[in-house]
XYZ file of C-alpha atoms in Angstrom:
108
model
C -33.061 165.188 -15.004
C -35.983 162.751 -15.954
C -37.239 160.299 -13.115
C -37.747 156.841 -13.145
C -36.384 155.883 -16.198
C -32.338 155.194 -17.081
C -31.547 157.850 -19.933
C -28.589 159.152 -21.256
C -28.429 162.196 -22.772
C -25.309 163.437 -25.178
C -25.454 167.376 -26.198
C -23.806 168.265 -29.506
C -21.108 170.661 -28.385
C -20.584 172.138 -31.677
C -16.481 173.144 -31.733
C -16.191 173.532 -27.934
C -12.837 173.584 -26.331
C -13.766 170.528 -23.850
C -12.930 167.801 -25.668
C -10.553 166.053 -23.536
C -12.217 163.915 -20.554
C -9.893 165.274 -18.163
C -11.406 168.307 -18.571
C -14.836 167.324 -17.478
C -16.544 167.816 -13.732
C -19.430 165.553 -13.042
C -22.270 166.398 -10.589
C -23.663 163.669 -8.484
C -27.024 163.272 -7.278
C -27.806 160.144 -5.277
C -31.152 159.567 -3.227
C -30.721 156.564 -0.342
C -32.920 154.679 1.920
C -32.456 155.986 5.473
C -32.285 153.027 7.791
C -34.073 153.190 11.279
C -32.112 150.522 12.970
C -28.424 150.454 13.657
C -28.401 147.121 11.782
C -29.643 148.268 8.404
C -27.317 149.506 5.955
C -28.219 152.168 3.238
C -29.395 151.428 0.334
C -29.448 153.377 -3.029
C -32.159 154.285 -4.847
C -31.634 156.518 -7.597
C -28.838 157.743 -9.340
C -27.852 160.947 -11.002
C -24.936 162.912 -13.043
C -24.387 165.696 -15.046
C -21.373 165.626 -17.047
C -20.170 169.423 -17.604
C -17.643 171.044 -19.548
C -16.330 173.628 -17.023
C -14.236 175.685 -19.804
C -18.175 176.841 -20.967
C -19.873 175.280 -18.270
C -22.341 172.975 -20.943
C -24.105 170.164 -20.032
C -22.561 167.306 -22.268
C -24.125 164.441 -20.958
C -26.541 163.432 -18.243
C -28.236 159.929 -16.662
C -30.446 159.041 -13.869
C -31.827 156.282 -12.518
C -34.137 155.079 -10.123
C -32.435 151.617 -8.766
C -34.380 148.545 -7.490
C -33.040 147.469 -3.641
C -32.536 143.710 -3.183
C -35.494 144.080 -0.356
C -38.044 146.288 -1.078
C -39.282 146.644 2.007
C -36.018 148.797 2.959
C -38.547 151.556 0.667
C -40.254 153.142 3.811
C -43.749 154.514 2.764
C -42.690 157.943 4.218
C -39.927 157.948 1.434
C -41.921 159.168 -1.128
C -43.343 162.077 0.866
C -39.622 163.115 1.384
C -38.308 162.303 -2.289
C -41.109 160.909 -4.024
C -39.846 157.692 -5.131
C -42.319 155.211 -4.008
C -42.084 151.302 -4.025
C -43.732 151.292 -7.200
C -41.134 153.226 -9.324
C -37.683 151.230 -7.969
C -39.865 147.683 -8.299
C -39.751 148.603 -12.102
C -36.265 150.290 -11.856
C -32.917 147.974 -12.580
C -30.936 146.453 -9.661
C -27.478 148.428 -9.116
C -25.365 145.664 -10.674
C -27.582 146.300 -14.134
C -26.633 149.966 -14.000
C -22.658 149.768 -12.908
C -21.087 149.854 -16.046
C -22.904 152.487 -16.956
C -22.131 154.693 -13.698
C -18.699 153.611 -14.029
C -18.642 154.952 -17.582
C -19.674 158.292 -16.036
C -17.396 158.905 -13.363
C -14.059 157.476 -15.048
């Protein structure tokens, strides 16, 4: 999946058998802050899915998205040596509630 940009992606399945939703299975992929303090919550900061047929096990569909903390100082500097989203990227990215419709979409 592409970084640091929101993109949806739908794949021509040309006469495949999964055409129901029901028949879909979605692969998550979330990246979170990873609070040092008991006090500090998580906080997410990018999203990903892959929406697959599992009758041919195609990719019909995927989205990611880096997402923009309310604080960004909850982005340690060490994240982006672990995952390499820095500050930089989720500053530009969309806050969660800009990119829930969208996830809900996905997963229901």
């Amino acid at each position: 999946m592409k970084r640091g940009t929101s993109q949806e992606q739908n794949m021509a399945l040309g006469g495949s058998p999964c055409r129901e939703r029901s028949s879909e299975l979605v692969f998550l992929d979330v990246e979170t802050t990873m609070p040092v303090r008991k006090e500090k919550r998580f906080r997410m900061l990018e999203f990903g899915a892959i929406v697959v047929c599992p009758r041919k096990l195609v990719e019909k569909r995927s989205y990611s998205t880096l997402i923009r903390p309310g604080d960004l100082s909850m982005v340690p500097e060490s994240s982006s040596r672990s995952d390499g989203i820095t500050r930089e990227a989720v500053a530009a990215a969309p806050k969660f509630e800009e990119v829930a419709a969208t996830i809900y979409g996905i997963l229901h």
